[in-house]
Amino acid sequence: MPELKAARPWFAGIDSTVLQQNVKRLDTAYKNFFDGRGFPKFKNRSNFTSFTFAMGVKIQGSKIYLPKLGWMRFHNSRPIPNGFTIKACAVRKRQNGWYVSIRIEDKSVPNYTTKPLEDVVKVIGCDMGITKLVHLSDGTQIKNPKFSTTKKAKRTLEIRQRRVSRKAKSSKNRRKAAKKLGLFHQKIGDKRQAYQWKVANKIVSRNVDAIALENLNISGMMRRCRVKVDEKTGRFLKNGQSRKKGLNRSISDASWGELILKIEYLAAKQGKVAIKVNPKYSSQECRNCGHKDKSNRDGEKFICTECGYHEHADIGAAKTIRDRALNLVRGDSAKPGISA
C-alpha cells in the first residue's frame, strides 16, 4: 500500500481504511479465482460503486461524518439505539443516489441460540418452483409475481435497452438513457427484495422447529446446453438452448438463492434450524410405493405408473423434502447440511 500511495498521489485523498478494505476484497477475489470461481474483474475509480469505512464514522441527527469527506446530510431511516457503537460503514452507489449502511455492536446483546437437533420435532418442507414461488409441505402455495418476466416488464426493458443502444457511445444522451434503464432494473430488484422478505417471514413464522430447504445447484441448472454436431456434415444441430433460455430467465427472476439465504437468516434469528437436503428425484418419487420414474410427473400432476397414487407434484415434493430432513435429524442417513 505505501508503494501504491507513492505511485498515485491521489490516493492521499482516500481514507486509509477504505484502501485496506479494498485490498481485502482483492484478496478474496483471488482466493475465489484459485478455487475455480471466476477471474477478478478490473475496476477503476470511475466505476467503483461501493466502499467501506472501518473507523472514524460519526452520526449526529441527520448528519453523518465520513473520514476525508467530512460532514454531510443524509436520511436517517433508522436511529441507532442507545448503547450501540458504530463498527463500520458501507457506502453504496445506486441509480437514484448513494446509500449508507451502518454496522453497530453492543456486547451486552446475547447471541442467537439455535434449537438442538435432538429437540427438532416439527419440520416444514419447502419446494421452490416457477409457476408458484414456494410449495410448502402443509399444502400452502406462495405465488410468484414474476417481476421481470411479465409481458409488460419485458416490453419496457426491450424499449429502454434499445434506446441505450441507439445513442452514440460516451454521449450524454446515452448516459441519460442508461440511467433510465438502471432505474427500472432497480425498481424490479427492490420489489423482489421486499416480496422475498415477506415470503421468508411467512415461512419462518410457522409453528415449527426446523425448515427443510432444497440444496440447489442453481448455476448448474442455468448452464448452457451441450453443443450437438452432425458427425457426417459437421453442422450444428438443435440442442434446445433457445427454449431453455426462457426457463433460465424465469429461474433468475425467481431468485431462489436469495430467498433461501433470507429464510436461513430469519430462521437463525428466531432460533430455528434450516436444513438443506438433496432434492434429487423429490418430484418423481412416489410417496406411496417409492417408485421413481420420470413419467410419474405430468406438469403439476403426479400419477404413479406403478401403484396409481396421485397428488400435486410440487406439494408432494415438499413433503418428500420434509421427510428426508426428518430422516437426517433422526440419524437415519448421512449428516444434514445445517444452517444456523
Coordinates of C-alpha atoms in Angstrom, one line a residue:
M1 CA 0.0 0.0 0.0
P2 CA 2.8 2.6 0.7
E3 CA 4.2 1.9 -2.7
L4 CA 0.8 2.4 -4.4
K5 CA 0.4 5.7 -2.5
A6 CA 3.8 6.9 -3.7
A7 CA 3.0 6.0 -7.3
R8 CA -0.5 7.5 -7.2
P9 CA -0.6 10.8 -5.2
W10 CA -4.4 11.0 -5.5
F11 CA -4.6 8.0 -3.0
A12 CA -3.9 10.6 -0.3
G13 CA -7.5 11.9 -0.7
I14 CA -8.9 8.4 0.3
D15 CA -9.3 7.2 3.8
S16 CA -6.7 4.5 4.7
T17 CA -9.3 2.0 6.0
V18 CA -11.2 2.3 2.7
L19 CA -8.0 1.3 0.8
Q20 CA -7.3 -1.5 3.3
Q21 CA -10.9 -2.9 2.8
N22 CA -10.4 -2.8 -1.0
V23 CA -7.1 -4.8 -0.6
K24 CA -9.1 -7.4 1.4
R25 CA -11.7 -7.5 -1.4
L26 CA -9.0 -8.1 -3.9
D27 CA -7.5 -10.9 -1.8
T28 CA -11.0 -12.5 -1.5
A29 CA -11.4 -12.2 -5.3
Y30 CA -8.1 -14.1 -6.0
K31 CA -8.9 -16.8 -3.4
N32 CA -12.2 -17.3 -5.3
F33 CA -10.3 -17.5 -8.6
F34 CA -7.9 -20.1 -7.3
D35 CA -10.9 -22.1 -6.0
G36 CA -12.3 -22.0 -9.6
R37 CA -15.0 -19.3 -9.2
G38 CA -14.0 -16.8 -11.9
F39 CA -11.2 -14.3 -12.6
P40 CA -11.3 -10.9 -10.8
K41 CA -12.8 -8.0 -12.8
F42 CA -10.7 -4.8 -13.1
K43 CA -12.4 -1.8 -11.6
N44 CA -11.1 1.8 -11.9
R45 CA -12.1 4.7 -9.7
S46 CA -14.9 5.8 -12.1
N47 CA -16.9 2.6 -11.9
F48 CA -16.2 1.7 -8.3
T49 CA -19.7 1.7 -6.7
S50 CA -19.1 0.8 -3.1
F51 CA -16.5 1.3 -0.3
T52 CA -16.3 0.7 3.4
F53 CA -15.0 2.8 6.3
A54 CA -13.7 0.7 9.2
M55 CA -13.5 3.6 11.7
G56 CA -13.9 7.3 12.2
V57 CA -17.6 7.4 11.3
K58 CA -19.9 9.7 13.4
I59 CA -23.6 10.4 13.3
Q60 CA -25.4 13.4 14.8
G61 CA -29.1 13.6 14.0
S62 CA -29.5 13.8 10.2
K63 CA -25.8 14.4 9.5
I64 CA -23.0 11.8 9.1
Y65 CA -19.2 12.3 9.2
L66 CA -17.1 10.2 6.8
P67 CA -13.3 10.4 7.1
K68 CA -11.7 12.5 4.3
L69 CA -15.2 13.6 3.1
G70 CA -16.4 15.5 6.2
W71 CA -20.0 16.1 7.4
M72 CA -22.9 15.7 5.1
R73 CA -26.7 15.4 5.3
F74 CA -28.4 12.0 4.9
H75 CA -31.8 10.5 5.6
N76 CA -31.6 8.7 9.0
S77 CA -34.1 6.0 8.3
R78 CA -33.3 4.0 11.5
P79 CA -31.8 5.8 14.5
I80 CA -29.0 3.9 16.4
P81 CA -30.3 2.6 19.7
N82 CA -28.6 3.7 22.9
G83 CA -25.6 1.7 24.0
F84 CA -24.6 0.6 20.5
T85 CA -21.3 1.7 18.9
I86 CA -20.5 2.1 15.2
K87 CA -18.1 -0.6 13.9
A88 CA -18.1 0.1 10.2
C89 CA -19.9 2.0 7.5
A90 CA -20.5 0.8 3.9
V91 CA -21.4 3.4 1.2
R92 CA -23.0 2.2 -1.9
K93 CA -24.0 3.9 -5.1
R94 CA -27.3 3.1 -6.8
Q95 CA -29.2 4.5 -9.7
N96 CA -31.2 7.0 -7.6
G97 CA -28.4 8.1 -5.2
W98 CA -26.0 7.0 -2.5
Y99 CA -26.9 4.7 0.4
V100 CA -25.2 4.2 3.7
S101 CA -25.3 1.0 5.7
I102 CA -24.1 1.2 9.4
R103 CA -22.8 -1.9 11.3
I104 CA -23.3 -1.5 15.0
E105 CA -22.4 -3.6 18.1
D106 CA -23.5 -3.9 21.7
K107 CA -21.7 -6.6 23.6
S108 CA -24.5 -6.9 26.1
V109 CA -26.8 -8.3 23.5
P110 CA -26.8 -12.1 23.6
N111 CA -26.1 -14.2 20.6
Y112 CA -28.9 -16.2 18.9
T113 CA -29.1 -19.8 20.0
T114 CA -30.2 -22.4 17.6
K115 CA -32.5 -25.2 18.7
P116 CA -30.5 -28.5 19.1
L117 CA -31.2 -31.2 16.6
E118 CA -32.4 -33.6 19.3
D119 CA -35.3 -31.2 20.1
V120 CA -36.5 -30.9 16.5
V121 CA -40.0 -32.4 16.2
K122 CA -41.9 -30.3 13.7
V123 CA -40.4 -29.7 10.2
I124 CA -41.9 -27.9 7.3
G125 CA -40.6 -28.7 3.8
C126 CA -40.2 -26.1 1.0
D127 CA -40.1 -26.8 -2.7
M128 CA -39.0 -24.0 -5.0
G129 CA -40.8 -23.5 -8.3
I130 CA -41.6 -21.2 -11.2
T131 CA -45.4 -21.3 -11.5
K132 CA -45.6 -20.9 -7.8
L133 CA -42.6 -19.5 -6.0
V134 CA -42.7 -21.9 -3.0
H135 CA -44.7 -25.0 -2.3
L136 CA -45.0 -26.0 1.4
S137 CA -45.5 -29.4 2.8
D138 CA -48.7 -28.3 4.6
G139 CA -50.3 -27.7 1.2
T140 CA -49.7 -23.9 1.1
Q141 CA -48.6 -22.4 -2.2
I142 CA -47.0 -19.0 -2.4
K143 CA -47.5 -17.2 -5.7
N144 CA -44.6 -16.0 -7.9
P145 CA -45.2 -12.4 -9.1
K146 CA -42.5 -12.7 -11.9
F147 CA -41.3 -9.2 -11.6
S148 CA -39.1 -9.1 -14.7
T149 CA -40.6 -11.8 -16.9
T150 CA -44.1 -10.4 -17.3
K151 CA -45.1 -9.2 -20.8
K152 CA -45.2 -5.6 -19.7
A153 CA -41.8 -5.7 -17.9
K154 CA -40.1 -7.4 -20.8
R155 CA -41.6 -4.9 -23.3
T156 CA -40.4 -2.0 -21.1
L157 CA -36.9 -3.5 -20.8
E158 CA -36.7 -4.1 -24.5
I159 CA -37.7 -0.4 -25.3
R160 CA -35.2 1.1 -22.8
Q161 CA -32.4 -1.2 -23.8
R162 CA -33.0 -0.3 -27.5
R163 CA -32.9 3.4 -26.7
V164 CA -29.5 3.0 -25.0
S165 CA -28.0 1.0 -27.9
R166 CA -29.2 3.7 -30.4
K167 CA -27.4 6.5 -28.7
A168 CA -23.8 7.5 -29.6
K169 CA -21.2 5.9 -27.3
S170 CA -19.9 8.1 -24.4
S171 CA -22.6 10.7 -25.1
K172 CA -24.7 12.5 -22.5
N173 CA -27.9 11.1 -24.1
R174 CA -26.6 7.6 -23.8
R175 CA -25.8 8.1 -20.1
K176 CA -29.4 9.5 -19.6
A177 CA -30.9 6.5 -21.4
A178 CA -28.7 4.1 -19.4
K179 CA -29.8 5.8 -16.1
K180 CA -33.5 5.3 -17.0
L181 CA -32.8 1.7 -17.8
G182 CA -30.9 1.3 -14.5
L183 CA -33.8 2.9 -12.6
F184 CA -36.2 0.3 -14.0
H185 CA -33.8 -2.6 -13.0
Q186 CA -33.5 -1.1 -9.5
K187 CA -37.3 -0.9 -9.2
I188 CA -37.6 -4.5 -10.1
G189 CA -34.9 -5.5 -7.7
D190 CA -36.4 -3.5 -4.8
K191 CA -39.8 -5.1 -5.4
R192 CA -38.3 -8.6 -5.5
Q193 CA -36.3 -8.0 -2.3
A194 CA -39.4 -6.7 -0.4
Y195 CA -41.5 -9.6 -1.5
Q196 CA -38.9 -12.2 -0.6
W197 CA -38.5 -10.8 2.9
K198 CA -42.3 -11.1 3.3
V199 CA -42.3 -14.7 2.0
A200 CA -39.4 -15.7 4.1
N201 CA -41.0 -14.2 7.3
K202 CA -44.3 -16.0 6.4
I203 CA -42.4 -19.4 6.2
V204 CA -40.2 -19.0 9.2
S205 CA -43.0 -17.7 11.5
R206 CA -44.8 -21.1 11.2
N207 CA -45.1 -23.1 14.4
V208 CA -42.2 -25.5 13.5
D209 CA -38.8 -26.3 14.9
A210 CA -37.0 -26.6 11.5
I211 CA -37.3 -25.6 7.9
A212 CA -36.3 -28.1 5.2
L213 CA -34.8 -26.5 2.1
E214 CA -33.6 -27.8 -1.2
N215 CA -29.8 -27.8 -1.7
L216 CA -30.0 -26.4 -5.2
N217 CA -27.1 -26.1 -7.7
I218 CA -28.7 -23.0 -9.4
S219 CA -25.7 -22.2 -11.6
G220 CA -25.7 -25.7 -12.9
M221 CA -29.4 -25.5 -13.6
M222 CA -28.8 -22.4 -15.7
R223 CA -25.8 -23.7 -17.6
R224 CA -26.0 -23.7 -21.4
C225 CA -27.0 -26.9 -23.2
R226 CA -24.2 -29.0 -24.7
V227 CA -23.5 -28.4 -28.4
K228 CA -24.7 -31.0 -30.8
V229 CA -22.8 -31.6 -34.1
D230 CA -23.8 -33.8 -37.0
E231 CA -20.9 -36.3 -37.4
K232 CA -21.3 -36.5 -41.2
T233 CA -21.7 -32.9 -42.2
G234 CA -20.2 -31.2 -39.2
R235 CA -23.1 -28.8 -38.9
F236 CA -24.6 -27.7 -35.6
L237 CA -27.9 -29.3 -34.6
K238 CA -30.7 -28.0 -32.4
N239 CA -29.8 -28.6 -28.7
G240 CA -32.8 -26.9 -27.1
Q241 CA -30.9 -23.8 -25.9
S242 CA -33.3 -21.3 -27.4
R243 CA -36.1 -23.0 -25.5
K244 CA -34.1 -23.2 -22.3
K245 CA -33.3 -19.5 -22.4
G246 CA -36.8 -18.7 -21.2
L247 CA -36.5 -21.1 -18.3
N248 CA -33.2 -19.6 -17.3
R249 CA -34.7 -16.1 -17.2
S250 CA -37.6 -17.4 -15.1
I251 CA -35.1 -19.1 -12.6
S252 CA -33.1 -15.8 -12.5
D253 CA -36.3 -13.8 -11.9
A254 CA -37.4 -16.2 -9.1
S255 CA -34.0 -15.7 -7.4
W256 CA -34.2 -18.9 -5.3
G257 CA -30.7 -18.5 -3.9
E258 CA -31.5 -15.1 -2.4
L259 CA -34.8 -16.4 -0.9
I260 CA -33.1 -19.3 0.7
L261 CA -30.5 -17.0 2.3
K262 CA -33.3 -14.9 3.7
I263 CA -35.0 -17.9 5.1
E264 CA -31.8 -19.1 6.7
Y265 CA -31.2 -15.7 8.3
L266 CA -34.6 -15.3 9.8
A267 CA -34.6 -18.9 11.0
A268 CA -31.3 -18.3 12.9
K269 CA -32.8 -15.1 14.3
Q270 CA -35.8 -17.0 15.7
G271 CA -33.7 -19.9 17.0
K272 CA -34.9 -22.4 14.4
V273 CA -32.9 -24.8 12.2
A274 CA -32.6 -24.6 8.5
I275 CA -31.8 -28.0 7.0
K276 CA -30.7 -28.4 3.4
V277 CA -31.4 -31.7 1.8
N278 CA -30.7 -33.3 -1.6
P279 CA -33.8 -32.6 -3.8
K280 CA -32.9 -35.3 -6.4
Y281 CA -36.0 -37.2 -7.7
S282 CA -38.1 -35.5 -5.0
S283 CA -40.9 -34.7 -7.5
Q284 CA -40.6 -38.1 -9.3
E285 CA -40.6 -40.4 -6.3
C286 CA -43.9 -42.0 -5.3
R287 CA -44.7 -41.3 -1.6
N288 CA -46.8 -44.5 -1.5
C289 CA -44.6 -47.2 -3.0
G290 CA -41.3 -45.4 -3.5
H291 CA -41.2 -46.0 -7.3
K292 CA -39.1 -43.4 -9.2
D293 CA -39.9 -42.6 -12.8
K294 CA -39.8 -39.5 -14.9
S295 CA -43.1 -40.4 -16.4
N296 CA -44.7 -40.2 -12.9
R297 CA -44.9 -36.5 -13.3
D298 CA -47.1 -34.7 -15.9
G299 CA -46.8 -31.0 -15.4
E300 CA -48.2 -30.2 -11.9
K301 CA -49.9 -33.6 -11.7
F302 CA -48.2 -36.7 -10.1
I303 CA -49.7 -40.1 -11.0
C304 CA -47.5 -43.1 -10.1
T305 CA -47.2 -45.5 -13.0
E306 CA -46.7 -48.4 -10.6
C307 CA -49.4 -48.1 -8.0
G308 CA -51.7 -45.3 -9.3
Y309 CA -51.1 -42.9 -6.3
H310 CA -51.8 -39.3 -7.3
E311 CA -51.4 -35.8 -5.8
H312 CA -50.0 -32.4 -6.6
A313 CA -46.4 -32.9 -7.8
D314 CA -44.8 -29.9 -6.2
I315 CA -46.6 -30.3 -2.8
G316 CA -45.6 -34.0 -2.9
A317 CA -42.0 -32.9 -3.5
A318 CA -42.2 -30.6 -0.5
K319 CA -43.5 -33.5 1.7
T320 CA -40.6 -35.7 0.4
I321 CA -38.1 -32.9 1.3
R322 CA -39.7 -32.7 4.8
D323 CA -39.4 -36.4 5.3
R324 CA -35.8 -36.5 4.1
A325 CA -35.0 -33.8 6.6
L326 CA -36.7 -35.7 9.4
N327 CA -34.7 -38.8 8.5
L328 CA -31.5 -36.8 8.6
V329 CA -32.4 -35.3 12.0
R330 CA -33.2 -38.8 13.4
G331 CA -29.9 -40.1 12.2
D332 CA -31.3 -42.5 9.6
S333 CA -28.9 -41.2 6.9
A334 CA -25.9 -39.0 6.5
K335 CA -25.5 -35.8 8.4
P336 CA -27.6 -32.9 7.0
G337 CA -26.3 -29.5 5.8
I338 CA -27.5 -27.3 8.6
S339 CA -27.5 -23.5 8.5
A340 CA -27.8 -21.7 11.8

